[in-house]
XYZ file of C-alpha atoms in Angstrom:
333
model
C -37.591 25.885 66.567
C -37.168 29.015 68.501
C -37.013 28.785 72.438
C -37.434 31.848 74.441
C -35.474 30.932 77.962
C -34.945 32.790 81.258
C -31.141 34.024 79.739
C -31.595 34.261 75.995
C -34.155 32.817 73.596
C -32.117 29.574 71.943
C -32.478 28.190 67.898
C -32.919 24.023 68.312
C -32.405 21.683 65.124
C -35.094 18.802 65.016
C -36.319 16.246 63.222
C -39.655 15.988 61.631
C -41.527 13.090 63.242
C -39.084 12.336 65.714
C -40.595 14.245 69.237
C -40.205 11.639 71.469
C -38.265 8.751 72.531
C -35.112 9.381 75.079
C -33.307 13.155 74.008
C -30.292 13.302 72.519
C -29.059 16.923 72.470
C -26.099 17.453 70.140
C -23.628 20.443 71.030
C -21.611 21.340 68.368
C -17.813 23.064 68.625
C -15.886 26.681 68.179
C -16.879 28.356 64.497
C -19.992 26.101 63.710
C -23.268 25.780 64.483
C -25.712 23.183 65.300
C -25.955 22.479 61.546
C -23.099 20.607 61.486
C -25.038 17.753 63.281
C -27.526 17.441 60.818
C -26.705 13.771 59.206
C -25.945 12.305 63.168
C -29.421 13.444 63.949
C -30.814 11.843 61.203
C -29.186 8.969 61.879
C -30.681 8.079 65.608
C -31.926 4.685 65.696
C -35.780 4.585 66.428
C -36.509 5.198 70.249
C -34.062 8.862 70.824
C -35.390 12.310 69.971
C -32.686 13.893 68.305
C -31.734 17.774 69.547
C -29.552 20.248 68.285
C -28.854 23.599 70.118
C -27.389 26.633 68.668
C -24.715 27.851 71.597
C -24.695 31.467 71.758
C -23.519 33.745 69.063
C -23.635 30.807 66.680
C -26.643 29.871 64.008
C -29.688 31.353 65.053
C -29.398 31.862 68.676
C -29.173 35.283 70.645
C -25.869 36.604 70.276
C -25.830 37.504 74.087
C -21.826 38.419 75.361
C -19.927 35.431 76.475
C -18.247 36.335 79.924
C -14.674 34.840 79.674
C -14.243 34.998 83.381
C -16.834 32.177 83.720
C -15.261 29.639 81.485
C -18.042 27.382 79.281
C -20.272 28.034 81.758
C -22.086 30.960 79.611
C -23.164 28.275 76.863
C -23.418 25.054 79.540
C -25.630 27.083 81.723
C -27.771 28.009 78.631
C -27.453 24.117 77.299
C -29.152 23.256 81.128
C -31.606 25.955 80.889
C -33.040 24.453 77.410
C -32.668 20.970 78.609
C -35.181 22.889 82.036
C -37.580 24.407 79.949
C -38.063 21.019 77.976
C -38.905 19.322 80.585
C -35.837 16.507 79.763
C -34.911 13.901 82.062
C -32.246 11.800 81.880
C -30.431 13.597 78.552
C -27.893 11.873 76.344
C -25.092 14.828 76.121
C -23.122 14.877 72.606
C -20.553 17.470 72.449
C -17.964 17.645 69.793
C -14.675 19.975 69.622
C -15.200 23.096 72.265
C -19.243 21.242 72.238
C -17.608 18.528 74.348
C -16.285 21.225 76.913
C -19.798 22.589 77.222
C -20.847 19.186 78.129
C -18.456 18.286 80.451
C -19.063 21.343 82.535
C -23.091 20.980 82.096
C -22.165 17.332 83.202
C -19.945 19.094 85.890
C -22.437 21.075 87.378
C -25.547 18.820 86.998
C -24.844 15.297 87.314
C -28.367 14.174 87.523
C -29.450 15.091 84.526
C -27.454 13.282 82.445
C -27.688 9.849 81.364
C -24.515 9.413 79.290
C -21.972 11.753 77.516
C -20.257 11.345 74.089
C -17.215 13.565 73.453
C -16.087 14.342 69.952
C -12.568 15.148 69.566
C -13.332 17.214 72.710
C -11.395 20.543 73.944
C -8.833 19.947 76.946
C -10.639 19.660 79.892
C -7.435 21.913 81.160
C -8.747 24.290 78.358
C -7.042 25.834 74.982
C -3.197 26.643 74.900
C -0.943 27.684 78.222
C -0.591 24.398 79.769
C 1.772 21.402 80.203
C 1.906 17.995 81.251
C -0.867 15.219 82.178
C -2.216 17.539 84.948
C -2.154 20.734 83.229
C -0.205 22.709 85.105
C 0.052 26.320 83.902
C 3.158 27.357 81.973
C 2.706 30.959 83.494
C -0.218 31.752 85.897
C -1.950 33.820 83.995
C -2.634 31.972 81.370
C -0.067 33.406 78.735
C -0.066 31.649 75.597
C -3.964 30.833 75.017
C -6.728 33.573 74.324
C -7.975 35.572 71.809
C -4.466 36.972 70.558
C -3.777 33.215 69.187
C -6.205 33.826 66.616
C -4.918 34.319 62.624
C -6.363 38.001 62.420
C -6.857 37.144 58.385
C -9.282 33.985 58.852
C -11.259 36.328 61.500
C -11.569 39.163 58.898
C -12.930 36.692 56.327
C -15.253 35.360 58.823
C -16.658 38.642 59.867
C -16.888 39.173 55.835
C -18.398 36.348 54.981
C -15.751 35.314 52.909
C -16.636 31.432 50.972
C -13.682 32.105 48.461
C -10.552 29.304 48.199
C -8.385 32.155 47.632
C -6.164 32.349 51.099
C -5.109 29.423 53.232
C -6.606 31.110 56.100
C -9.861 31.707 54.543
C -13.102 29.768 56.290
C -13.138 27.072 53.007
C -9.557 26.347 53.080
C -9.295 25.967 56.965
C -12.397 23.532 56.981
C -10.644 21.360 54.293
C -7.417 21.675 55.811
C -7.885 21.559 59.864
C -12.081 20.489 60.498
C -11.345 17.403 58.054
C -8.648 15.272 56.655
C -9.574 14.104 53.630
C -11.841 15.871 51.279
C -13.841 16.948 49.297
C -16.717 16.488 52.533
C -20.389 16.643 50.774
C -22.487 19.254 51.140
C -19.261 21.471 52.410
C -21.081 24.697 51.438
C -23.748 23.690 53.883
C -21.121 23.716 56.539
C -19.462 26.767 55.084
C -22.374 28.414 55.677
C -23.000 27.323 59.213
C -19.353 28.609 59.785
C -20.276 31.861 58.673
C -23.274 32.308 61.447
C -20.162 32.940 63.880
C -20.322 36.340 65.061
C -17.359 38.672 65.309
C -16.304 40.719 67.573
C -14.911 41.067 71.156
C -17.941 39.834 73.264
C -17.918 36.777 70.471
C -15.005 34.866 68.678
C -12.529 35.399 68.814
C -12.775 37.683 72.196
C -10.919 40.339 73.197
C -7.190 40.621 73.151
C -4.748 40.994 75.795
C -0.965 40.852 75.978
C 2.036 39.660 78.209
C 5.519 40.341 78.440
C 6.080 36.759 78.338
C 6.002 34.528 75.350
C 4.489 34.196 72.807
C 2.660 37.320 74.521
C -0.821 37.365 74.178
C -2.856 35.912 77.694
C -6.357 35.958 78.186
C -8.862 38.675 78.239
C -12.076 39.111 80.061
C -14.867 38.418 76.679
C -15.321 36.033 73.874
C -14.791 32.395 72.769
C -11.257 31.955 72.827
C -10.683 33.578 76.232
C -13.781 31.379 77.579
C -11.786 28.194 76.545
C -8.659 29.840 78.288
C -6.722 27.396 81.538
C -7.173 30.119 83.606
C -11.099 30.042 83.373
C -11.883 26.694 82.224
C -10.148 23.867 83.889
C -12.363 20.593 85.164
C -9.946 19.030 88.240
C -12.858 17.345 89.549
C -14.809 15.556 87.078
C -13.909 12.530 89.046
C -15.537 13.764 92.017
C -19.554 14.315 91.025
C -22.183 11.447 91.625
C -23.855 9.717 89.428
C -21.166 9.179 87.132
C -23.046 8.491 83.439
C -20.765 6.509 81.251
C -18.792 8.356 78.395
C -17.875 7.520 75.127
C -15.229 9.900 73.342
C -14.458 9.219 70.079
C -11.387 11.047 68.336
C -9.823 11.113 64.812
C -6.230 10.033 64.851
C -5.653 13.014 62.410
C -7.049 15.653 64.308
C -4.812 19.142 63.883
C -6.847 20.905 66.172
C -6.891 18.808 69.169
C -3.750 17.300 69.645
C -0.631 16.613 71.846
C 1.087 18.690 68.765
C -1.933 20.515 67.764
C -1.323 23.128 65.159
C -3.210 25.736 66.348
C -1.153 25.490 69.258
C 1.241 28.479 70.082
C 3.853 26.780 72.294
C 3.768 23.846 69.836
C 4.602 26.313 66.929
C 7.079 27.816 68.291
C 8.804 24.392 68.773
C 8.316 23.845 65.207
C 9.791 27.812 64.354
C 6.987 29.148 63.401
C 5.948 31.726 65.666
C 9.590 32.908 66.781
C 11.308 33.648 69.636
C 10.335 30.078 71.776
C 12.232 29.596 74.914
C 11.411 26.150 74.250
C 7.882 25.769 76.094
C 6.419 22.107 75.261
C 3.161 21.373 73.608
C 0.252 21.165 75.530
C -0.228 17.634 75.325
C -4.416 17.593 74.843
C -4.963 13.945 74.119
C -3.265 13.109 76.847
C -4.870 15.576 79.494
C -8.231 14.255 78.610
C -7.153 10.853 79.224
C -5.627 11.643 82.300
C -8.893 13.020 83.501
C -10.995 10.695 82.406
C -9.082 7.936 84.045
C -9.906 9.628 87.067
C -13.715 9.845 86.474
C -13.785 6.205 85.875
C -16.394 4.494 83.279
C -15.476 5.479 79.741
C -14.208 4.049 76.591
C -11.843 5.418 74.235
C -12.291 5.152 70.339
C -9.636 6.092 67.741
C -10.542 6.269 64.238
C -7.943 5.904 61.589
C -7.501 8.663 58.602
C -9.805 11.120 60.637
C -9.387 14.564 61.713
C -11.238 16.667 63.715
C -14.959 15.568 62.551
C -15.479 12.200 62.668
C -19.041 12.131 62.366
C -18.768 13.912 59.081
C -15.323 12.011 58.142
C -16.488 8.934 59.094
C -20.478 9.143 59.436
C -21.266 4.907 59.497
C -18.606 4.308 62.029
C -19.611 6.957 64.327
C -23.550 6.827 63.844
C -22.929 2.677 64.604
C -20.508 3.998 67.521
C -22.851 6.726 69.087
C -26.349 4.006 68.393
C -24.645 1.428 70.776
C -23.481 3.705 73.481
C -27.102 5.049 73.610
C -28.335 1.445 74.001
C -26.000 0.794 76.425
C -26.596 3.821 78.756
């Protein structure tokens, strides 16, 4: 359905038959859409309304500008401003990848609507590249080494073109099979293809616009776009720990994941360690995993899953362990 909002009108997956019960809203990650949660909506056990939003500039939403400067809080404001104009109390939050970012802030900002929080192989809550250590400190201050100048200008070319060839590793098929999943072939993976190719292109979108530093690897943030928005120097949640109620969180991971890692490969500094992308003065991963952990041992009540062979998607990976995983949390809440 189509929901015109204050801020943008906003594209919501449902499921016939299934309008009430206690909502569920399902926010899905970076180069995706709310398609991607399709099955785990299905799935709900009896008594949840299953949601599924669009963020902007994916699926079917409004492709109003994302402002960098703000962080997530373009798409978590919007996320609260649907979850308003519903009329929602007491929302179960499922955010997966740079989803579980959006939820975290929206979580952030308004504790009190939120009854509990499931995190999918979640971004940093330090943000995307340019960090180090537990406590994600900064490896330069302004952010050097995340942004949109990380991203493989040949994969956003055959985004923008709609490109659902096999022909180039960097091509939108061949980077689902290789970095969204471990193991394939993943049914249905034109379905998701597809829902890939909703991402629009361009500087206000993914990946953003691009700015450079004399340091390396010598791209830093800019002011517009995805990648910027998910940038240390505009996201970073120090004080999760702080905000009352605390809703319980489940985050569930794949052990796999190449995305979201403490050696993720879409990780500049961690390339550069590996020779990749030359000229490293030795600047350490940014250990991801590990950040999250750290933060969410300061926020206090949540539980950690690992799934084995998995890698960035459990819930299409591994649908009956995380449907059975996600179904008790809810009950629990």
């Amino acid at each position: 359905m189509k929901l015109p909002t204050r801020r943008l009108t906003q594209n919501v997956l449902t499921v016939a038959g299934r309008d009430a019960g206690e909502p569920v809203l399902f926010v899905h990650g970076n180069v995706s859409s709310a398609a991607f949660w399709r099955d785990a909506m299905a799935a709900l056990p009896e008594g949840y309304r299953p949601l599924a939003v669009d963020l902007r500039g994916f699926g079917e939403t409004d492709p109003e500008p994302v402002d960098a400067t703000r962080g997530l809080r373009d798409y978590s404001d919007d996320v609260l401003e649907l979850i308003a104009e519903l009329g929602l109390d007491g929302v179960h939050l499922v955010g997966w990848s740079m989803g579980g970012g959006v939820v975290l802030q929206a979580l952030r900002d308004r504790p009190a609507a939120v009854r509990s929080v499931t995190l999918v192989n979640p971004v940093s809550p330090y943000g995307y590249g340019g960090t180090e250590g537990p406590d994600g400190r900064l490896t330069h201050l302004d952010g050097t080494g995340s942004g949109a100048g990380a991203a493989n200008p040949d994969f956003v070319a055959r985004l923008k073109a709609g490109d659902m060839s096999d022909e180039s590793p960097t091509s939108p098929r061949n980077v689902f099979r290789s970095a969204y999943v471990k193991n394939g072939p993943i049914p249905d993976e034109d379905f998701y293809l597809r829902s890939m190719l909703t991402t629009r292109v361009g500087e206000t979108h993914y990946p953003g616009d691009a700015a450079t530093s004399a340091a390396w690897p010598h791209v830093a943030p800019g002011k517009h776009g995805v990648l910027n928005a998910l940038t240390p120097t505009h996201f970073r949640l120090d004080d999760l720990h702080e905000i009352a109620p605390k809703p319980p969180i489940l985050w569930i991971r794949g052990a796999d994941d190449v995305i979201v890692s403490d050696t993720s490969l879409f990780d500049l500094a961690h390339l550069g360690v590996l020779g990749v992308v030359p000229g490293s003065p030795g600047t350490p991963a940014q250990p991801m995993v590990t950040q999250t952990r750290a933060v969410l041992e300061r926020y206090g009540p949540y539980r950690e899953v690992v799934l084995d062979d998995c890698g960035h998607s459990p819930h299409l990976e591994h649908p009956a362990a995380f449907h059975r995983l996600l179904g008790d949390h809810l009950r629990e809440a």
